[in-house]
Amino acid sequence: MFLTACAATSESTAGDSPRLTFIHVNDTYRVGAVEDGKLGGFGRAVTMIREIQAEGREVRVLHGGDLLYPSLESQLWNGLQMVEALNYIDALAPVYFVAGNHEFDRRTPEHLVDALKQSQFDWLGDNYQLNTGDAAVDGLLRSNFTIAYKDKTIGIFSLTSHVDDGGNSRDYLNVDKDYLVVAEQAIENFESQGVDLIIGLTHLYMATDLQVAKLRQEHPTLAFVVGGHDHEPEFSEQTEDSAAVMKGASNARAIWRIDVEFDEAGAGQIDVHMLNLGEGVAIDADYDKINQKWRARLLELYPFLEAKVGEAAFPMDATEETTRSRETAWGNFIVDQMLRAFGEPAADFAFINSGTLRIDDYIADDITFEDIGRTFGFSSYLRYMTISGAEFRQVMEAGYRGAGGSQGYFPQIAGFRVCVDRSRDVGSRIVSMQIPVADGWQEVDAEKEYTLVVPDFLYRGGDGYQLPKDRPASRPGSELKYLVLDAIVRAQAEGRSIGTVVDPGKQRIEIHEDPVAQCFRGNALGG
Ligand SMILES: [Zn+2]
């Protein structure tokens, strides 16, 4: 019922061959489910694990990273709520975990140390080491990791992101960026031990996973690579030249089932299915006790969490995949509040990196305190500054670097509109940048001085934005979360709902993949 078939690479089954299944999940930030409990969550994954075990199969779980942060709960408990949830799964079916970039969100290591100490599941790390000051904890990271099942041995190597590829730079963390070199060393090491099957467990961009998967050309025991970091499912099938590559959807909305069989010659064969965890899959009642316990603790601290503060005009897509690749109604509403964060007159420009917006869910019907709390996984203090038109244009170029797709640095903007041509060289992709004037729109004047409101994180150079440091700038002041709350409460008092549909003809952000003859064609006032 909930199987969307993907790839069956082999039907062969030797009689007494191990009946082994891997379940893969990645990017899980919630103890419970998402979309008002209707989608995903460990509770549904547990139900699937029990069903597969009932088929007489041994289940092992792979987690592709991003667990401890960010979330409303991790601001209170630093991810220990997620450790408890994953410990529950580990007791049911052993869990192997690679750290994602978000495991290193804190600048100091003490909370990570607590998380490692409380983890009953294995933390794997082949291209990174910890230097937390607690040698026993650093030693918990397992490299060249193998598991035994019946007469077979399976090797699992693991890779996490370097700071250049969306990882975190921390004093207590050392990441080797030569992913392919590390992977091949681990594979050769496994081969010398005679392992029967090799798995890659990663938290990398898909493009890198596909390169890792190609190591199968030389190393046919590399069967599949499963990863995280992306929040929507990815799949690349197994061929002679490439291992299979799979990523699930965040918060276990979609997970992968990988059945492993060994043929007569002892070669591992895989049979792969994606499992969509929707309302058709029950939430395991025993697991749900953990969810209920943490929910009760949260409501004890914030009894008002479920209270309505306003209403959404329509279901606003605030999933990461959408927020990080295009202008969104929820993003526009939020950034609009920044323009007046420092009073009147309003600033000319405001923007945030979409990585600031963490809810990864829809905002629909009643807007609650919880929606706001989940949107802002971090505190975001704003700065007010002056900047020339030329400088601002250069700053914004950073938002349109790269090949596109879902990127945390992708900007949500207010006060201006921008037209981008991605076929141009990085650093000169902005074709037009305009501000509204009485009778339409006007190009941003390179020489003119403008005012800008940005999060302190970006002011300090976060996500690759280089703001000029020789300009008058305020101290970090107004907190974005409360500005947004205030605006919603005000709208509610005035009987207004929240959200304006992003009209494809009147976009703030217009992105072209090819050279563009005329920007903003769709806009009646367009220039
Ligand atoms: Zn990540």
Short mmCIF file of C-alpha atoms and ligand atoms in Angstrom, two decimals:
data_model
loop_
_atom_site.label_atom_id
_atom_site.label_comp_id
_atom_site.label_asym_id
_atom_site.label_seq_id
_atom_site.Cartn_x
_atom_site.Cartn_y
_atom_site.Cartn_z
CA MET A 1 0.00 0.00 0.00
CA PHE A 2 2.73 2.46 0.90
CA LEU A 3 5.40 0.97 -1.29
CA THR A 4 6.44 3.05 -4.21
CA ALA A 5 8.51 0.60 -6.15
CA CYS A 6 11.93 1.75 -7.08
CA ALA A 7 14.56 -0.68 -8.07
CA ALA A 8 14.72 -4.38 -7.73
CA THR A 9 18.25 -5.28 -8.66
CA SER A 10 17.92 -8.95 -7.95
CA GLU A 11 15.32 -11.52 -7.09
CA SER A 12 17.89 -14.17 -6.24
CA THR A 13 17.68 -15.69 -2.82
CA ALA A 14 19.86 -18.45 -1.52
CA GLY A 15 18.02 -20.82 0.79
CA ASP A 16 19.59 -20.11 4.17
CA SER A 17 21.08 -16.77 3.20
CA PRO A 18 20.80 -14.05 5.83
CA ARG A 19 17.52 -12.24 5.58
CA LEU A 20 18.69 -8.78 6.33
CA THR A 21 17.04 -5.40 5.81
CA PHE A 22 18.45 -1.92 6.21
CA ILE A 23 16.11 0.96 6.92
CA HIS A 24 17.51 4.37 6.03
CA VAL A 25 16.35 7.67 7.55
CA ASN A 26 17.95 11.12 7.51
CA ASP A 27 17.43 14.71 8.66
CA THR A 28 15.07 14.10 11.58
CA TYR A 29 14.45 17.02 13.93
CA ARG A 30 11.20 16.02 15.60
CA VAL A 31 10.35 13.32 18.14
CA GLY A 32 6.84 13.28 16.71
CA ALA A 33 5.37 13.50 13.23
CA VAL A 34 4.95 16.60 11.03
CA GLU A 35 2.00 18.26 9.28
CA ASP A 36 -0.22 18.07 12.36
CA GLY A 37 0.81 14.48 12.98
CA LYS A 38 -0.23 13.29 9.55
CA LEU A 39 3.19 12.64 8.01
CA GLY A 40 6.43 10.94 8.90
CA GLY A 41 7.98 10.66 12.34
CA PHE A 42 9.93 7.91 14.10
CA GLY A 43 6.63 6.46 15.39
CA ARG A 44 5.70 5.41 11.85
CA ALA A 45 9.24 4.20 11.12
CA VAL A 46 9.02 1.97 14.21
CA THR A 47 5.79 0.45 12.87
CA MET A 48 7.57 -0.38 9.60
CA ILE A 49 10.55 -1.88 11.42
CA ARG A 50 8.25 -4.13 13.47
CA GLU A 51 6.42 -5.22 10.30
CA ILE A 52 9.67 -6.13 8.56
CA GLN A 53 10.87 -8.00 11.64
CA ALA A 54 7.57 -9.88 11.61
CA GLU A 55 8.51 -11.07 8.09
CA GLY A 56 11.37 -12.90 9.81
CA ARG A 57 14.02 -10.43 8.77
CA GLU A 58 16.82 -8.88 10.77
CA VAL A 59 16.59 -5.08 10.63
CA ARG A 60 19.44 -2.58 10.97
CA VAL A 61 18.90 1.17 10.77
CA LEU A 62 21.11 3.72 9.04
CA HIS A 63 20.72 7.40 9.89
CA GLY A 64 22.26 9.93 7.49
CA GLY A 65 22.69 12.76 10.00
CA ASP A 66 21.08 15.98 11.22
CA LEU A 67 19.39 14.94 14.43
CA LEU A 68 20.33 17.10 17.40
CA TYR A 69 19.58 20.57 15.98
CA PRO A 70 17.85 22.77 15.07
CA SER A 71 14.35 22.70 16.49
CA LEU A 72 12.19 24.35 19.06
CA GLU A 73 12.98 21.46 21.42
CA SER A 74 16.74 21.57 20.85
CA GLN A 75 16.79 25.16 22.10
CA LEU A 76 15.70 23.66 25.43
CA TRP A 77 17.28 20.20 25.50
CA ASN A 78 20.13 20.37 22.99
CA GLY A 79 18.99 17.34 21.07
CA LEU A 80 18.82 14.94 24.02
CA GLN A 81 15.14 14.43 23.19
CA MET A 82 16.20 13.11 19.76
CA VAL A 83 18.91 10.91 21.30
CA GLU A 84 16.28 9.27 23.49
CA ALA A 85 14.04 8.74 20.45
CA LEU A 86 16.85 7.16 18.43
CA ASN A 87 17.92 5.05 21.44
CA TYR A 88 14.40 3.60 21.39
CA ILE A 89 14.85 2.55 17.77
CA ASP A 90 18.35 1.22 18.52
CA ALA A 91 16.91 -1.12 21.16
CA LEU A 92 14.52 -2.44 18.52
CA ALA A 93 17.00 -2.59 15.62
CA PRO A 94 20.65 -1.46 15.91
CA VAL A 95 21.20 2.08 14.61
CA TYR A 96 24.34 3.38 12.83
CA PHE A 97 24.56 7.15 12.69
CA VAL A 98 26.78 9.61 10.79
CA ALA A 99 26.89 13.17 12.14
CA GLY A 100 25.35 15.85 9.94
CA ASN A 101 26.42 19.49 9.94
CA HIS A 102 23.70 20.34 12.46
CA GLU A 103 25.23 18.06 15.11
CA PHE A 104 27.89 20.79 15.29
CA ASP A 105 25.56 23.80 15.54
CA ARG A 106 26.90 24.75 18.98
CA ARG A 107 30.18 26.65 19.09
CA THR A 108 31.35 24.76 22.15
CA PRO A 109 31.35 20.98 22.50
CA GLU A 110 29.70 20.30 25.87
CA HIS A 111 26.21 19.57 24.52
CA LEU A 112 27.59 17.29 21.83
CA VAL A 113 29.55 15.46 24.54
CA ASP A 114 26.30 14.92 26.48
CA ALA A 115 24.57 13.65 23.35
CA LEU A 116 27.36 11.19 22.60
CA LYS A 117 27.43 9.95 26.18
CA GLN A 118 23.70 9.31 26.14
CA SER A 119 23.67 7.67 22.69
CA GLN A 120 23.24 3.91 22.81
CA PHE A 121 23.52 3.78 19.00
CA ASP A 122 26.87 3.87 17.18
CA TRP A 123 28.28 7.17 15.89
CA LEU A 124 30.31 6.50 12.73
CA GLY A 125 32.99 8.79 11.37
CA ASP A 126 35.62 8.05 8.72
CA ASN A 127 36.41 11.57 7.49
CA TYR A 128 36.02 13.46 10.76
CA GLN A 129 37.43 13.39 14.26
CA LEU A 130 36.34 15.07 17.47
CA ASN A 131 38.51 17.02 19.84
CA THR A 132 36.04 17.83 22.59
CA GLY A 133 38.53 17.72 25.45
CA ASP A 134 37.03 14.43 26.61
CA ALA A 135 39.14 11.69 25.05
CA ALA A 136 36.71 8.94 26.02
CA VAL A 137 33.93 10.72 24.16
CA ASP A 138 36.13 11.45 21.13
CA GLY A 139 36.93 7.74 21.05
CA LEU A 140 33.26 6.84 20.69
CA LEU A 141 33.38 7.74 16.98
CA ARG A 142 33.79 4.50 15.04
CA SER A 143 35.77 4.33 11.81
CA ASN A 144 36.25 1.30 9.54
CA PHE A 145 33.08 0.01 11.11
CA THR A 146 31.91 -3.51 10.39
CA ILE A 147 28.91 -5.52 11.45
CA ALA A 148 28.50 -9.27 11.38
CA TYR A 149 25.37 -11.08 10.37
CA LYS A 150 25.44 -14.88 10.36
CA ASP A 151 28.56 -15.77 8.30
CA LYS A 152 28.69 -12.41 6.52
CA THR A 153 30.53 -9.22 7.32
CA ILE A 154 29.32 -5.82 6.19
CA GLY A 155 31.48 -2.70 6.20
CA ILE A 156 30.00 0.77 6.64
CA PHE A 157 32.11 3.86 5.98
CA SER A 158 30.77 7.29 6.83
CA LEU A 159 31.45 10.82 5.57
CA THR A 160 30.20 14.20 6.75
CA SER A 161 30.33 17.66 5.14
CA HIS A 162 33.38 19.90 5.26
CA VAL A 163 32.74 23.59 5.96
CA ASP A 164 33.27 24.32 2.24
CA ASP A 165 30.32 22.05 1.45
CA GLY A 166 27.81 23.27 4.01
CA GLY A 167 29.46 21.81 7.11
CA ASN A 168 30.31 23.67 10.31
CA SER A 169 33.73 24.97 11.26
CA ARG A 170 34.41 24.22 14.92
CA ASP A 171 37.49 24.06 17.13
CA TYR A 172 36.39 20.65 18.39
CA LEU A 173 35.87 19.17 14.92
CA ASN A 174 38.27 18.15 12.17
CA VAL A 175 36.76 17.20 8.81
CA ASP A 176 38.74 15.78 5.88
CA LYS A 177 37.39 17.19 2.62
CA ASP A 178 38.91 14.50 0.39
CA TYR A 179 35.75 12.44 0.49
CA LEU A 180 36.67 10.12 -2.36
CA VAL A 181 40.12 9.42 -0.98
CA VAL A 182 38.77 8.61 2.48
CA ALA A 183 35.99 6.47 1.01
CA GLU A 184 38.39 4.50 -1.17
CA GLN A 185 40.81 3.95 1.73
CA ALA A 186 37.97 2.62 3.87
CA ILE A 187 36.75 0.40 1.03
CA GLU A 188 40.24 -1.02 0.43
CA ASN A 189 40.59 -1.65 4.12
CA PHE A 190 37.29 -3.53 4.14
CA GLU A 191 38.33 -5.50 1.04
CA SER A 192 41.58 -6.55 2.73
CA GLN A 193 39.48 -7.89 5.60
CA GLY A 194 37.33 -9.79 3.11
CA VAL A 195 34.03 -8.11 3.93
CA ASP A 196 31.07 -9.33 1.90
CA LEU A 197 29.24 -6.06 1.32
CA ILE A 198 30.12 -2.37 1.67
CA ILE A 199 27.78 0.51 2.45
CA GLY A 200 28.47 4.27 2.38
CA LEU A 201 26.63 6.36 4.98
CA THR A 202 26.99 10.08 4.27
CA HIS A 203 25.86 13.61 4.96
CA LEU A 204 26.96 15.23 1.70
CA TYR A 205 25.53 16.88 -1.38
CA MET A 206 23.96 14.43 -3.84
CA ALA A 207 26.56 15.26 -6.50
CA THR A 208 29.31 14.07 -4.14
CA ASP A 209 27.36 10.93 -3.22
CA LEU A 210 27.13 10.08 -6.92
CA GLN A 211 30.92 10.39 -7.20
CA VAL A 212 31.40 8.17 -4.16
CA ALA A 213 28.97 5.66 -5.68
CA LYS A 214 31.17 5.41 -8.80
CA LEU A 215 33.86 3.75 -6.69
CA ARG A 216 31.88 0.59 -7.42
CA GLN A 217 33.59 0.49 -10.83
CA GLU A 218 36.78 -0.63 -9.07
CA HIS A 219 35.15 -2.01 -5.94
CA PRO A 220 32.09 -4.11 -6.81
CA THR A 221 31.33 -4.94 -3.18
CA LEU A 222 30.26 -1.29 -2.69
CA ALA A 223 26.53 -1.93 -2.94
CA PHE A 224 24.85 1.31 -1.95
CA VAL A 225 25.32 4.79 -0.52
CA VAL A 226 22.65 6.32 1.71
CA GLY A 227 22.79 9.91 2.82
CA GLY A 228 21.23 12.98 4.31
CA HIS A 229 21.43 16.78 4.05
CA ASP A 230 18.82 16.88 1.28
CA HIS A 231 15.29 17.00 2.63
CA GLU A 232 13.45 15.41 -0.28
CA PRO A 233 13.97 11.87 -1.59
CA GLU A 234 16.80 11.12 -3.99
CA PHE A 235 17.46 7.90 -5.88
CA SER A 236 20.07 6.68 -8.30
CA GLU A 237 19.94 3.04 -9.27
CA GLN A 238 22.67 0.47 -8.90
CA THR A 239 24.59 -0.41 -12.05
CA GLU A 240 27.91 -2.14 -12.69
CA ASP A 241 29.54 1.28 -12.65
CA SER A 242 27.74 2.80 -9.73
CA ALA A 243 26.40 1.86 -6.33
CA ALA A 244 22.76 2.74 -5.65
CA VAL A 245 22.26 6.10 -3.92
CA MET A 246 19.26 6.89 -1.72
CA LYS A 247 18.16 9.78 0.47
CA GLY A 248 14.87 9.98 2.32
CA ALA A 249 12.58 12.92 3.05
CA SER A 250 13.20 14.88 6.24
CA ASN A 251 11.47 13.83 9.46
CA ALA A 252 10.95 10.33 8.07
CA ARG A 253 8.21 11.42 5.68
CA ALA A 254 9.84 8.99 3.28
CA ILE A 255 12.39 6.34 4.30
CA TRP A 256 14.17 3.57 2.41
CA ARG A 257 13.98 -0.18 2.80
CA ILE A 258 17.00 -2.04 1.44
CA ASP A 259 16.75 -5.84 1.52
CA VAL A 260 20.09 -7.59 1.24
CA GLU A 261 20.53 -11.15 -0.03
CA PHE A 262 23.72 -13.03 -0.86
CA ASP A 263 23.72 -15.20 -3.97
CA GLU A 264 25.37 -18.63 -4.34
CA ALA A 265 28.69 -16.98 -5.14
CA GLY A 266 28.40 -14.92 -1.97
CA ALA A 267 27.80 -11.63 -3.77
CA GLY A 268 25.46 -9.21 -2.02
CA GLN A 269 22.32 -8.27 -3.93
CA ILE A 270 20.00 -5.48 -2.95
CA ASP A 271 16.30 -4.87 -3.41
CA VAL A 272 15.33 -1.28 -2.74
CA HIS A 273 12.00 0.38 -1.97
CA MET A 274 11.03 3.81 -0.79
CA LEU A 275 8.40 3.81 1.95
CA ASN A 276 6.14 6.85 2.17
CA LEU A 277 5.09 7.26 5.78
CA GLY A 278 1.69 8.92 5.62
CA GLU A 279 -1.59 8.51 7.39
CA GLY A 280 -1.86 4.92 6.10
CA VAL A 281 0.95 3.88 8.46
CA ALA A 282 0.04 3.74 12.14
CA ILE A 283 2.18 5.49 14.74
CA ASP A 284 3.61 2.87 17.09
CA ALA A 285 1.82 3.29 20.41
CA ASP A 286 4.76 2.26 22.58
CA TYR A 287 7.17 4.64 20.84
CA ASP A 288 4.59 7.39 21.03
CA LYS A 289 4.95 7.43 24.83
CA ILE A 290 8.32 9.11 24.28
CA ASN A 291 6.73 11.65 21.99
CA GLN A 292 3.96 12.31 24.50
CA LYS A 293 6.46 12.71 27.32
CA TRP A 294 8.50 15.37 25.48
CA ARG A 295 5.33 17.05 24.25
CA ALA A 296 4.07 17.31 27.83
CA ARG A 297 7.40 18.80 28.95
CA LEU A 298 7.26 21.34 26.16
CA LEU A 299 3.69 22.33 27.02
CA GLU A 300 4.59 22.54 30.69
CA LEU A 301 7.21 25.14 29.81
CA TYR A 302 5.06 26.84 27.17
CA PRO A 303 1.39 26.26 27.99
CA PHE A 304 0.49 28.79 25.30
CA LEU A 305 2.27 26.88 22.53
CA GLU A 306 -0.88 25.56 20.89
CA ALA A 307 -2.69 28.87 21.23
CA LYS A 308 -3.81 30.55 18.03
CA VAL A 309 -2.19 33.88 17.25
CA GLY A 310 -3.48 34.37 13.73
CA GLU A 311 -4.75 32.74 10.58
CA ALA A 312 -3.11 31.72 7.33
CA ALA A 313 -4.89 33.05 4.25
CA PHE A 314 -4.02 29.80 2.47
CA PRO A 315 -1.70 26.83 3.16
CA MET A 316 1.78 28.32 2.88
CA ASP A 317 4.52 25.96 1.75
CA ALA A 318 7.34 26.47 4.24
CA THR A 319 9.13 23.19 3.55
CA GLU A 320 12.90 23.49 3.29
CA GLU A 321 13.05 22.38 -0.30
CA THR A 322 10.75 25.24 -1.34
CA THR A 323 12.04 27.90 1.05
CA ARG A 324 15.62 27.30 -0.02
CA SER A 325 15.03 27.50 -3.75
CA ARG A 326 12.48 30.27 -4.36
CA GLU A 327 10.50 33.15 -2.97
CA THR A 328 7.72 31.98 -0.63
CA ALA A 329 4.65 33.59 0.89
CA TRP A 330 5.81 32.81 4.45
CA GLY A 331 9.32 34.08 3.69
CA ASN A 332 7.97 37.29 2.13
CA PHE A 333 5.74 37.95 5.14
CA ILE A 334 8.65 37.47 7.53
CA VAL A 335 11.15 39.62 5.65
CA ASP A 336 8.54 42.36 5.15
CA GLN A 337 8.48 42.80 8.94
CA MET A 338 12.20 43.57 8.94
CA LEU A 339 11.84 46.78 6.93
CA ARG A 340 10.32 48.59 9.94
CA ALA A 341 12.27 46.76 12.62
CA PHE A 342 14.05 50.01 13.47
CA GLY A 343 11.01 52.28 13.07
CA GLU A 344 10.18 54.85 10.41
CA PRO A 345 11.14 55.53 7.78
CA ALA A 346 11.27 51.91 6.69
CA ALA A 347 14.60 50.57 5.51
CA ASP A 348 15.03 50.28 1.75
CA PHE A 349 16.13 46.65 1.75
CA ALA A 350 15.93 43.57 3.96
CA PHE A 351 16.88 39.95 3.41
CA ILE A 352 17.54 36.71 5.25
CA ASN A 353 19.20 33.45 4.33
CA SER A 354 16.40 30.90 4.04
CA GLY A 355 18.36 28.61 6.38
CA THR A 356 17.00 30.89 9.14
CA LEU A 357 13.52 29.41 8.53
CA ARG A 358 13.50 25.95 10.07
CA ILE A 359 9.92 24.74 10.25
CA ASP A 360 10.11 22.48 7.16
CA ASP A 361 6.33 22.13 7.15
CA TYR A 362 3.17 23.85 5.90
CA ILE A 363 1.68 26.83 7.72
CA ALA A 364 -2.07 26.33 7.32
CA ASP A 365 -5.34 27.31 9.02
CA ASP A 366 -4.60 28.53 12.55
CA ILE A 367 -1.15 29.99 13.08
CA THR A 368 0.01 29.07 16.57
CA PHE A 369 2.91 30.09 18.79
CA GLU A 370 4.33 26.71 17.88
CA ASP A 371 4.45 27.59 14.17
CA ILE A 372 6.51 30.66 15.05
CA GLY A 373 8.70 28.77 17.50
CA ARG A 374 9.40 26.10 14.90
CA THR A 375 10.05 28.61 12.13
CA PHE A 376 12.85 30.20 14.13
CA GLY A 377 15.14 27.42 15.29
CA PHE A 378 17.71 30.07 16.21
CA SER A 379 17.42 33.56 17.67
CA SER A 380 17.90 36.09 14.90
CA TYR A 381 18.88 39.59 16.03
CA LEU A 382 18.79 42.27 13.36
CA ARG A 383 21.13 45.08 12.39
CA TYR A 384 20.34 48.32 10.59
CA MET A 385 23.03 49.77 8.32
CA THR A 386 23.70 51.96 5.34
CA ILE A 387 25.12 50.61 2.10
CA SER A 388 25.65 51.87 -1.44
CA GLY A 389 23.66 50.44 -4.31
CA ALA A 390 26.82 48.97 -5.85
CA GLU A 391 27.84 47.33 -2.58
CA PHE A 392 24.38 45.88 -2.03
CA ARG A 393 24.29 44.39 -5.50
CA GLN A 394 27.65 42.72 -4.84
CA VAL A 395 26.42 41.41 -1.47
CA MET A 396 23.33 39.88 -3.08
CA GLU A 397 25.35 38.11 -5.77
CA ALA A 398 26.32 35.63 -3.02
CA GLY A 399 22.67 34.56 -2.83
CA TYR A 400 22.69 33.35 -6.45
CA ARG A 401 26.02 31.56 -6.60
CA GLY A 402 26.13 27.83 -7.19
CA ALA A 403 24.11 25.68 -9.52
CA GLY A 404 20.72 26.38 -7.97
CA GLY A 405 18.56 23.89 -6.15
CA SER A 406 17.89 23.92 -2.45
CA GLN A 407 20.46 26.10 -0.64
CA GLY A 408 20.38 27.49 2.89
CA TYR A 409 22.01 30.71 1.67
CA PHE A 410 19.22 31.37 -0.84
CA PRO A 411 17.79 34.78 0.16
CA GLN A 412 14.21 35.71 1.00
CA ILE A 413 13.98 39.44 0.28
CA ALA A 414 11.90 42.59 0.87
CA GLY A 415 11.94 46.18 -0.39
CA PHE A 416 13.30 45.34 -3.84
CA ARG A 417 13.02 42.88 -6.69
CA VAL A 418 15.79 41.10 -8.47
CA CYS A 419 16.26 39.37 -11.82
CA VAL A 420 18.97 36.72 -12.03
CA ASP A 421 20.57 34.93 -14.97
CA ARG A 422 22.18 31.75 -13.72
CA SER A 423 23.92 31.10 -17.03
CA ARG A 424 26.30 33.98 -16.23
CA ASP A 425 29.48 33.66 -14.19
CA VAL A 426 29.15 33.53 -10.43
CA GLY A 427 29.45 37.08 -9.06
CA SER A 428 27.77 38.77 -12.02
CA ARG A 429 24.45 37.00 -12.28
CA ILE A 430 22.17 39.85 -11.20
CA VAL A 431 20.73 41.37 -14.38
CA SER A 432 18.48 43.88 -12.70
CA MET A 433 17.74 45.00 -9.18
CA GLN A 434 14.91 47.48 -8.68
CA ILE A 435 13.11 49.43 -5.97
CA PRO A 436 9.53 50.63 -6.11
CA VAL A 437 8.98 54.34 -6.79
CA ALA A 438 5.78 56.38 -7.12
CA ASP A 439 5.20 55.49 -10.76
CA GLY A 440 6.64 52.01 -10.98
CA TRP A 441 10.13 50.65 -10.49
CA GLN A 442 13.62 52.07 -10.72
CA GLU A 443 17.02 50.40 -10.97
CA VAL A 444 18.98 50.45 -7.73
CA ASP A 445 21.45 53.33 -8.13
CA ALA A 446 25.05 52.16 -7.74
CA GLU A 447 26.17 55.52 -6.30
CA LYS A 448 23.24 56.13 -3.96
CA GLU A 449 23.20 55.35 -0.23
CA TYR A 450 20.47 52.96 0.92
CA THR A 451 19.42 51.49 4.25
CA LEU A 452 19.38 47.77 4.93
CA VAL A 453 18.18 45.45 7.71
CA VAL A 454 19.92 42.07 8.00
CA PRO A 455 20.34 39.37 10.65
CA ASP A 456 23.52 39.72 12.68
CA PHE A 457 24.53 36.26 11.40
CA LEU A 458 24.74 37.61 7.85
CA TYR A 459 26.32 40.88 8.95
CA ARG A 460 29.13 38.81 10.44
CA GLY A 461 29.71 37.02 7.13
CA GLY A 462 27.43 34.00 7.58
CA ASP A 463 26.43 31.88 4.57
CA GLY A 464 28.97 33.61 2.33
CA TYR A 465 27.49 37.13 2.42
CA GLN A 466 30.19 39.81 2.61
CA LEU A 467 28.68 42.97 4.07
CA PRO A 468 30.86 46.08 4.15
CA LYS A 469 32.35 46.65 7.59
CA ASP A 470 33.29 50.33 7.15
CA ARG A 471 29.66 51.50 7.17
CA PRO A 472 27.60 52.82 10.06
CA ALA A 473 25.69 49.84 11.50
CA SER A 474 23.53 49.41 14.59
CA ARG A 475 24.26 46.87 17.28
CA PRO A 476 22.26 43.63 16.98
CA GLY A 477 18.80 44.71 18.14
CA SER A 478 15.28 43.66 17.36
CA GLU A 479 14.62 39.88 17.36
CA LEU A 480 12.96 38.66 14.17
CA LYS A 481 10.77 36.07 15.91
CA TYR A 482 9.01 38.73 18.02
CA LEU A 483 8.59 41.11 15.09
CA VAL A 484 6.80 38.34 13.23
CA LEU A 485 4.68 37.41 16.24
CA ASP A 486 3.75 41.05 16.74
CA ALA A 487 2.73 41.44 13.10
CA ILE A 488 0.56 38.31 13.21
CA VAL A 489 -1.16 39.33 16.44
CA ARG A 490 -1.81 42.79 15.00
CA ALA A 491 -3.29 41.31 11.82
CA GLN A 492 -5.50 39.02 13.88
CA ALA A 493 -6.80 41.99 15.90
CA GLU A 494 -7.62 43.76 12.64
CA GLY A 495 -9.34 40.72 11.19
CA ARG A 496 -6.71 40.10 8.53
CA SER A 497 -5.22 36.73 7.64
CA ILE A 498 -1.54 36.17 6.90
CA GLY A 499 0.08 35.52 3.55
CA THR A 500 -0.01 36.88 0.01
CA VAL A 501 0.11 34.39 -2.82
CA VAL A 502 3.34 34.65 -4.78
CA ASP A 503 2.06 35.80 -8.16
CA PRO A 504 4.24 34.33 -10.91
CA GLY A 505 3.73 37.60 -12.82
CA LYS A 506 4.87 39.79 -9.93
CA GLN A 507 7.74 37.96 -8.37
CA ARG A 508 10.31 39.57 -6.13
CA ILE A 509 12.86 37.04 -7.25
CA GLU A 510 12.96 36.11 -10.91
CA ILE A 511 15.49 33.46 -11.84
CA HIS A 512 16.41 32.56 -15.40
CA GLU A 513 18.60 29.63 -16.36
CA ASP A 514 19.33 31.20 -19.77
CA PRO A 515 20.21 34.71 -20.96
CA VAL A 516 17.19 36.93 -20.42
CA ALA A 517 15.97 39.50 -22.95
CA GLN A 518 13.73 41.40 -20.57
CA CYS A 519 13.31 41.14 -16.81
CA PHE A 520 10.02 41.49 -14.95
CA ARG A 521 7.93 41.12 -18.11
CA GLY A 522 4.95 39.81 -16.19
CA ASN A 523 4.64 42.83 -13.94
CA ALA A 524 2.16 45.45 -15.14
CA LEU A 525 4.34 48.16 -13.61
CA GLY A 526 7.44 46.43 -14.87
CA GLY A 527 10.44 48.23 -16.25
ZN ZN B 1 22.62 18.86 6.76
#
